[in-house]
Short mmCIF file of C-alpha atoms in Angstrom, two decimals:
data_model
loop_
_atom_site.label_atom_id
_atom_site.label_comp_id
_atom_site.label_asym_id
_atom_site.label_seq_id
_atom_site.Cartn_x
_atom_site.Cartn_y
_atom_site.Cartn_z
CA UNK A 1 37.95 -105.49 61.06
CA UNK A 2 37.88 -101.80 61.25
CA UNK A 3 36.72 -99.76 64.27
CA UNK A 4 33.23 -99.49 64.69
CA UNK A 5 31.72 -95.95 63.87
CA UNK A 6 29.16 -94.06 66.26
CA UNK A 7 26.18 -93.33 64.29
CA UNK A 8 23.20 -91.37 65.83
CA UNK A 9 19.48 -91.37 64.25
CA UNK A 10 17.03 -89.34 66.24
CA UNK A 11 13.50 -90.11 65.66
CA UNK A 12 14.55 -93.48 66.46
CA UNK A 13 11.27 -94.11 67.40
CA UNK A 14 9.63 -93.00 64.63
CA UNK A 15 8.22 -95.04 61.41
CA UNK A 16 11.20 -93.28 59.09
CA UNK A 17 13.70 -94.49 61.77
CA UNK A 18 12.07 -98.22 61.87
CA UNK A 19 12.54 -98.62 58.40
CA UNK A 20 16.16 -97.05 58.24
CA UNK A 21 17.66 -98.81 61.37
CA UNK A 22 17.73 -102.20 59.59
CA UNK A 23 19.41 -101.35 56.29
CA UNK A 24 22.42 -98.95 58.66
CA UNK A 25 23.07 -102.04 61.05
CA UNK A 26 22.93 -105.04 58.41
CA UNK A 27 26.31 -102.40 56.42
CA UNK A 28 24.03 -101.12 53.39
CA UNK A 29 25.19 -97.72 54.18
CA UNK A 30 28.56 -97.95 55.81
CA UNK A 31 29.87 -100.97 53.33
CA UNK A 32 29.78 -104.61 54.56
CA UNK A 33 33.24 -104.34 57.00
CA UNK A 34 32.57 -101.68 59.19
CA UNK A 35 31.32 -102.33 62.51
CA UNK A 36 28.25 -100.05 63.82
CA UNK A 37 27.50 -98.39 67.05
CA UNK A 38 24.26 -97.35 66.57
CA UNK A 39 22.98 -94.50 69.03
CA UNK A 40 19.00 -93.78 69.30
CA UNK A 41 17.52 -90.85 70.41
CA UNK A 42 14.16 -89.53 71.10
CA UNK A 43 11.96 -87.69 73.63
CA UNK A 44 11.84 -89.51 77.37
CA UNK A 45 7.81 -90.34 76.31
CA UNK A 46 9.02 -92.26 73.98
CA UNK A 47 11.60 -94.60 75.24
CA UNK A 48 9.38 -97.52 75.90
CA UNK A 49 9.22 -97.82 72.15
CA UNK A 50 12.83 -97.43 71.55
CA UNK A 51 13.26 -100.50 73.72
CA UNK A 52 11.23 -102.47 71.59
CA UNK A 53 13.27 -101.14 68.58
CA UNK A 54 16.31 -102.14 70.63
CA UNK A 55 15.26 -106.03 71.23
CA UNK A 56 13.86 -106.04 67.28
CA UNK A 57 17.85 -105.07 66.58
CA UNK A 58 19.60 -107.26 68.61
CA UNK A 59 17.16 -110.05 67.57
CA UNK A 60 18.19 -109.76 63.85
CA UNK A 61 21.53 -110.80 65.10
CA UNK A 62 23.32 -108.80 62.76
CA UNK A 63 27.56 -109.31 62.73
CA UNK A 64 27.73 -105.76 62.32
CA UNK A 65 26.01 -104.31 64.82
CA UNK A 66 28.45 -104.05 68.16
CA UNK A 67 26.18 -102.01 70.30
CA UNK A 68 22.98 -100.12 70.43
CA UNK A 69 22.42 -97.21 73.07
CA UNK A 70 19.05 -95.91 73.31
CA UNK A 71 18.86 -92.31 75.03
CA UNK A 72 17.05 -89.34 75.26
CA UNK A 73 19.56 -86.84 76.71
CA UNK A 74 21.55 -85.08 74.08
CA UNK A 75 25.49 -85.58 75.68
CA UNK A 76 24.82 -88.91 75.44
CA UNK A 77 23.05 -89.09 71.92
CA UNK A 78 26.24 -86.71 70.66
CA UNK A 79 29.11 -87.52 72.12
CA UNK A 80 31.75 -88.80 69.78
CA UNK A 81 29.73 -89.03 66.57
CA UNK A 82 30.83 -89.76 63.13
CA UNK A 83 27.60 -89.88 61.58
CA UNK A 84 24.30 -87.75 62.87
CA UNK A 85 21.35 -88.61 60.84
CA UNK A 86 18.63 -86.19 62.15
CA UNK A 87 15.09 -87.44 61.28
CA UNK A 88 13.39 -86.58 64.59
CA UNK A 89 11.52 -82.77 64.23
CA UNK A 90 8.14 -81.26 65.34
CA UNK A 91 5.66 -82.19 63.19
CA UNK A 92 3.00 -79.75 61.39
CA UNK A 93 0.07 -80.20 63.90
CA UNK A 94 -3.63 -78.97 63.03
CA UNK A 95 -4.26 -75.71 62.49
CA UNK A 96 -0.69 -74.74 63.16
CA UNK A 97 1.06 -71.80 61.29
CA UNK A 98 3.67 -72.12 59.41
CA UNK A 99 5.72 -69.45 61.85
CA UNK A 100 4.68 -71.54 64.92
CA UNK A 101 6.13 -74.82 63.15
CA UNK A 102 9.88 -73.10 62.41
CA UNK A 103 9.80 -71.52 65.65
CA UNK A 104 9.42 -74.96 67.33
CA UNK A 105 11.89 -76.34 64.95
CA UNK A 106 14.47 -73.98 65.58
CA UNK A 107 14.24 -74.67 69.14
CA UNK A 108 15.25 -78.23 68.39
CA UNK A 109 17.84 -78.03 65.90
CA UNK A 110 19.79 -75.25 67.83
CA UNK A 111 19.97 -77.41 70.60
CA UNK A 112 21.06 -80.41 68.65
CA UNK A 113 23.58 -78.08 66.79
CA UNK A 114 24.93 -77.05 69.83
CA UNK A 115 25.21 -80.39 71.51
CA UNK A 116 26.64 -81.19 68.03
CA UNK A 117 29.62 -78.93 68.47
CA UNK A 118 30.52 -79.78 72.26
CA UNK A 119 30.38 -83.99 71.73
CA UNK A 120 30.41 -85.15 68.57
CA UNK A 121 33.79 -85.31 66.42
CA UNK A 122 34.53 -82.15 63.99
CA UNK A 123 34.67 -84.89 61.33
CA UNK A 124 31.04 -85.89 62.05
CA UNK A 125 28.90 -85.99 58.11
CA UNK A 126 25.31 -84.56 59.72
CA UNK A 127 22.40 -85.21 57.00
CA UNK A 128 19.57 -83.12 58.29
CA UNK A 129 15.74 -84.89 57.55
CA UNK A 130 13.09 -83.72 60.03
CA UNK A 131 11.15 -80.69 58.38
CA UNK A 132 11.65 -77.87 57.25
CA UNK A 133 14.90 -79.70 56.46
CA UNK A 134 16.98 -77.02 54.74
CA UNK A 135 16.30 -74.30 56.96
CA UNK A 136 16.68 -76.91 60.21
CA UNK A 137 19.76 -77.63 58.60
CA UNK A 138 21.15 -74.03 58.27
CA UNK A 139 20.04 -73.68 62.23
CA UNK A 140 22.02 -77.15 63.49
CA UNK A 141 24.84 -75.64 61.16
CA UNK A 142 24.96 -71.91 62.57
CA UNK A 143 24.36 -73.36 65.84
CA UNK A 144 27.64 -75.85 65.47
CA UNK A 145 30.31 -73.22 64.57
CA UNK A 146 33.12 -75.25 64.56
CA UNK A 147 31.70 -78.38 62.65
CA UNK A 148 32.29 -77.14 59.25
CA UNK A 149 29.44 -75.68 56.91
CA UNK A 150 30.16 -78.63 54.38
CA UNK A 151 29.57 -81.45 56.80
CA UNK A 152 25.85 -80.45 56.93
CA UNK A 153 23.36 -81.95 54.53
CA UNK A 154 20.14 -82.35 54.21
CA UNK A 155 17.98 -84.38 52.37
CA UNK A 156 16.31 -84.28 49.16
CA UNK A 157 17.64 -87.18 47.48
CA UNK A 158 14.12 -88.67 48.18
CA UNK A 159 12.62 -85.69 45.51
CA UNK A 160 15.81 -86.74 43.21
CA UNK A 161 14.66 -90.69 43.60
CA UNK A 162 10.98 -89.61 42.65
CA UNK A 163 12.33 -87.39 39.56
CA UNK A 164 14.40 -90.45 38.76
CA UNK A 165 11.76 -93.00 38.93
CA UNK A 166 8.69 -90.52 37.28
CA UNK A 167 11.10 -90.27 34.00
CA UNK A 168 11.65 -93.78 34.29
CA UNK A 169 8.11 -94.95 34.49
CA UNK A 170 7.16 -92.72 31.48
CA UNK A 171 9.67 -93.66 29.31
CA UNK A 172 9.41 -97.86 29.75
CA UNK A 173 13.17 -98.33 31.65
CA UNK A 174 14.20 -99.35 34.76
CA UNK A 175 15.26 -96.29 37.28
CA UNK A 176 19.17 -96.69 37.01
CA UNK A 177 18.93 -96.19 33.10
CA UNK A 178 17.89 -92.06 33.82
CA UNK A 179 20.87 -90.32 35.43
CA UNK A 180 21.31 -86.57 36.67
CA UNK A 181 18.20 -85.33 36.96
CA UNK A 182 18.84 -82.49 39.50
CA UNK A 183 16.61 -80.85 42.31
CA UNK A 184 17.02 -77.09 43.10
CA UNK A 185 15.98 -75.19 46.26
CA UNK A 186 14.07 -76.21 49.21
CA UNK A 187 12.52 -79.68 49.94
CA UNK A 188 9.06 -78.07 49.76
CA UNK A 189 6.08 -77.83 47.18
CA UNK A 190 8.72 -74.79 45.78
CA UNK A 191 11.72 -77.57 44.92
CA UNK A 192 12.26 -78.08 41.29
CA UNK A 193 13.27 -81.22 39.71
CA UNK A 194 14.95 -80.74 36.67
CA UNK A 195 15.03 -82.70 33.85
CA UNK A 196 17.38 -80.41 31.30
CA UNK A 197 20.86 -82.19 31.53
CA UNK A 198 19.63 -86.05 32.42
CA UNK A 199 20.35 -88.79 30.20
CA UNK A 200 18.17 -91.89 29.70
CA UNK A 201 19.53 -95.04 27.98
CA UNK A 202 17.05 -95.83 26.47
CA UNK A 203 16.82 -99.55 25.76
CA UNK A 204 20.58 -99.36 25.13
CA UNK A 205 20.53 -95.89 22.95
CA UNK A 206 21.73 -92.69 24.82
CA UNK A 207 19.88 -89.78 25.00
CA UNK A 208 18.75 -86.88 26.42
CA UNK A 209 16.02 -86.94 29.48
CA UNK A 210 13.32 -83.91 27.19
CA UNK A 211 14.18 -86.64 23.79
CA UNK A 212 13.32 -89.75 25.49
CA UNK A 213 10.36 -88.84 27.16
CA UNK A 214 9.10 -86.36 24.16
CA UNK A 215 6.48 -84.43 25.83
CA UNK A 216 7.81 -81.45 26.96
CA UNK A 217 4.41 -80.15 27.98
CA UNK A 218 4.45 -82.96 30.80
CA UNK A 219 7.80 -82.47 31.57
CA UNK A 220 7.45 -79.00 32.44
CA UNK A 221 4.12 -79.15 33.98
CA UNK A 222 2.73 -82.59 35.68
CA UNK A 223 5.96 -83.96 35.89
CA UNK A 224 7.08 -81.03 38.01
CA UNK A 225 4.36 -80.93 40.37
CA UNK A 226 3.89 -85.18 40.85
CA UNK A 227 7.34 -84.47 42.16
CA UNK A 228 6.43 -81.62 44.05
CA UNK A 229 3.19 -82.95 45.32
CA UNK A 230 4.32 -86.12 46.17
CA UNK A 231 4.90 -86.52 49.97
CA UNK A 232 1.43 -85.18 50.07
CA UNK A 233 -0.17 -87.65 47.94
CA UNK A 234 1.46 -90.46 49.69
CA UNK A 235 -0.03 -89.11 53.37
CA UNK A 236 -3.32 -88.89 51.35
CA UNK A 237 -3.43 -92.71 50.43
CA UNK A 238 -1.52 -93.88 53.65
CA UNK A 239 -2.48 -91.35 56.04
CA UNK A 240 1.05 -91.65 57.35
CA UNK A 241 3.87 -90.18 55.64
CA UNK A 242 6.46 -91.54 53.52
CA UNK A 243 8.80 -94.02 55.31
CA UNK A 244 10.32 -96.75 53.39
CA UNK A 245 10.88 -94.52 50.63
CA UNK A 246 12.07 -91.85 52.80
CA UNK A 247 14.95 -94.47 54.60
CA UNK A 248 16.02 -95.48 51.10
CA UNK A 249 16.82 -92.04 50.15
CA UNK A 250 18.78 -91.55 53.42
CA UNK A 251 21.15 -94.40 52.63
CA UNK A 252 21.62 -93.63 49.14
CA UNK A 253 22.68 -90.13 50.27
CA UNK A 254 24.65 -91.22 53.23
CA UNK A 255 26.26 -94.23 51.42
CA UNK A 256 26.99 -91.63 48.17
CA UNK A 257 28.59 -89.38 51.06
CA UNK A 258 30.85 -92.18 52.24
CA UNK A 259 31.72 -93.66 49.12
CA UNK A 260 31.33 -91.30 46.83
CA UNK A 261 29.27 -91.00 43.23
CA UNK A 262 29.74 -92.81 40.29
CA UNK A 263 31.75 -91.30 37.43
CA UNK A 264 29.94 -88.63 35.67
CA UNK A 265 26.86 -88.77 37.87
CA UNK A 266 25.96 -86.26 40.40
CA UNK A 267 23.08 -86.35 43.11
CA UNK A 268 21.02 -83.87 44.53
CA UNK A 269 21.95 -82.20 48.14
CA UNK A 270 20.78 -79.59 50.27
CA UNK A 271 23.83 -78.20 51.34
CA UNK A 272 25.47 -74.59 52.42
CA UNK A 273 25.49 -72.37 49.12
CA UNK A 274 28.44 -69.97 48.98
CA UNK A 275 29.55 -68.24 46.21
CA UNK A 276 27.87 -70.60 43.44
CA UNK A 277 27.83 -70.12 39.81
CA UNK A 278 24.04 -69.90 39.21
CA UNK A 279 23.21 -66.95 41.66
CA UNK A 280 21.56 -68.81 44.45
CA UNK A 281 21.87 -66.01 47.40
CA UNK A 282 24.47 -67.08 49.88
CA UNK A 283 23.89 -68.77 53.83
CA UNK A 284 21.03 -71.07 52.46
CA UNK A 285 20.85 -74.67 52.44
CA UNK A 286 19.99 -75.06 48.78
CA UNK A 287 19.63 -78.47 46.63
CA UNK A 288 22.00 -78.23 43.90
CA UNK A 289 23.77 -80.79 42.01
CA UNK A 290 26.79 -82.31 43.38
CA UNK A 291 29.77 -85.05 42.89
CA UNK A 292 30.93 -86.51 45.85
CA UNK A 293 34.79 -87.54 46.17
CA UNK A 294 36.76 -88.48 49.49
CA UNK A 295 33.48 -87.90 51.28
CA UNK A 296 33.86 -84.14 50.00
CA UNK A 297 31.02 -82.95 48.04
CA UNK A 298 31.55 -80.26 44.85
CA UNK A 299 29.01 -78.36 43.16
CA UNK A 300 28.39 -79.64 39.49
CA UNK A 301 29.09 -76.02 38.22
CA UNK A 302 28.78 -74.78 34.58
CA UNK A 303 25.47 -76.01 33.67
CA UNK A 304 22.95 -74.00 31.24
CA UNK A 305 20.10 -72.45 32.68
CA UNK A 306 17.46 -71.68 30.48
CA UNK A 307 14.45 -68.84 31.90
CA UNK A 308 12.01 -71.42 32.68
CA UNK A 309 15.01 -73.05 34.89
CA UNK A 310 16.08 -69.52 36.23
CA UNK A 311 12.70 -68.19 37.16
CA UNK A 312 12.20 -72.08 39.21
CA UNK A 313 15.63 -71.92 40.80
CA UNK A 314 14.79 -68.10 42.13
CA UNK A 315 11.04 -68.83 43.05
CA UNK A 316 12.48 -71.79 45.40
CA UNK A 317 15.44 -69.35 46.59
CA UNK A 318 13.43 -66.29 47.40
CA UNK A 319 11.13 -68.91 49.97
CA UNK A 320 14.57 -70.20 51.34
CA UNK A 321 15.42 -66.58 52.29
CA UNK A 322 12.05 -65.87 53.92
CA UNK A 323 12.80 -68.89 56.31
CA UNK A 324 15.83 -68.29 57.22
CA UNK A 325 15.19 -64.79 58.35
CA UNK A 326 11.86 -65.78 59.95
CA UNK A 327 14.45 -68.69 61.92
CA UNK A 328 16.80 -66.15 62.78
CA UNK A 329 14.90 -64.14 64.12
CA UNK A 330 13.86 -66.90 66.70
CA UNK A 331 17.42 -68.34 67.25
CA UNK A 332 17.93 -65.14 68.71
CA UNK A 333 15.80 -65.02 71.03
#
């Protein structure tokens, strides 16, 4: 058996968390040898929950699962890590700016960035999940200067699984026949999924994602904005937000992170964009396309981008940049 890995979720106490925790600990993420420590954290209010959590893991009796440590200081949550999945974050509360929300937020993620950089490994992978993820991201990252820039994700594989699974549903095929569709930008209402350079088989025939589903008009208008839209519509039916859908999307990423894509398929990442071929400004976390090799991710670079593509890519950008300068300007003080 290998050595077991220290893996941290915060939010552990959280509805994302209780339907992540499972899938990590049983090996759906990590493959079906490697032995888990799994370390939960969360705010001291909430650790009478994360004891529950605690006895509902050890009572699945899973051969995988060596220990559990729930905590809610951050040396203990960070020490030694060689996975950080950060789902905990301040949530957009009523009547709340926008400002107020990022301000909070930064608050967090410097602190976790910075515990980041004194325990955990310098190999740790950190996918970043708690909103505004890309710009919470960029903070954890700036804030952990030794970790480097490429071990920071964060997620919007959930907006490439809905992009995925809207084509899907339109054109009659199950989800895994529709490959690289691509998300650009910010996991916001700006993000956009792009359908230009997927493939669909299409009950066994190849072709492109615009030919198989043959309504452009959708694909470039209610396509786009049922994507965008989405984690909106699903607090709308629910009144909570998106949670099973949400944990999927973290192991696909994660598990795509340790084990790589498949051959000529890329994923969608928010990760640190420097010196890209399709002008995204630098020192943003940005979704682009990516291949993932020897848990080292590389930009799909090269593809066509039409002006309906450009003027998306920029739109979701230029809101990126606003962020991060309205986050900077609190992560100084």
């Amino acid at each position: 058996m290998a050595e077991p890995i220290r893996v941290l979720v915060t939010g552990a106490a959280g509805q994302i968390a209780y339907s992540l925790l499972y899938s990590i600990a049983k090996g759906d993420v990590f493959g079906k040898d490697q032995p888990i420590i799994l370390v939960l954290l969360d705010i001291t209010p909430m650790l009478p929950v994360l004891d529950g959590v605690v006895m509902e893991l050890q009572d699945c009796a899973l051969p995988l699962l060596r220990e559990v440590i729930p905590t809610d200081k951050v040396e203990v949550g960070f020490k030694d890590l060689d996975a950080a999945i950060l789902v905990g974050s301040m949530p957009r509360k009523e009547g709340m700016e926008r400002k107020d929300l990022l301000k909070a937020n930064v608050a967090i993620f410097k602190t976790q960035g910075e515990a980041l950089e004194k325990n955990a490994k310098k190999t740790v992978k950190v996918l970043v999940v708690g909103n505004p993820a890309n710009t919470n991201c960029l903070i954890a990252s700036k804030s952990a200067p030794s970790i480097p820039k490429e071990n920071f994700s964060c997620l919007t594989r959930l907006d490439h699984n809905r992009a995925r699974s809207q084509v899907a549903i339109r054109v009659g095929v199950p989800s895994d026949s529709v490959k690289n569709v691509i998300i650009w930008g910010n996991h916001s209402s700006t993000q956009y999924p792009d359908v230009h350079h997927a493939i669909v088989n299409n009950h066994g025939k190849e072709m492109s994602g615009f030919d198989a589903v043959n309504d452009e008009s959708w694909l470039k208008g209610d396509f786009i904005s049922t994507v965008q839209q989405r984690g909106a519509a699903v607090i709308k039916a629910r009144k909570l937000s998106s949670a099973m859908s949400a944990a999927k999307a973290i192991c696909d990423h994660m598990r795509d992170i340790w084990f790589g894509t498949p051959d000529g398929e890329w994923v969608s990442m928010g990760i640190y964009s420097t010196g890209n071929s399709y002008g995204v400004p630098n020192d943003l976390m940005y979704s682009f396309p990516v291949m993932i090799k020897n848990k080292t991710w590389k930009v799909v670079d090269g593809l066509a981008i039409n002006d309906f593509s450009r003027g998306k890519m920029d739109g979701t950008a230029a809101e990126l940049v606003e962020e991060r300068d309205t986050a900077l300007t609190f992560l100084g003080a």
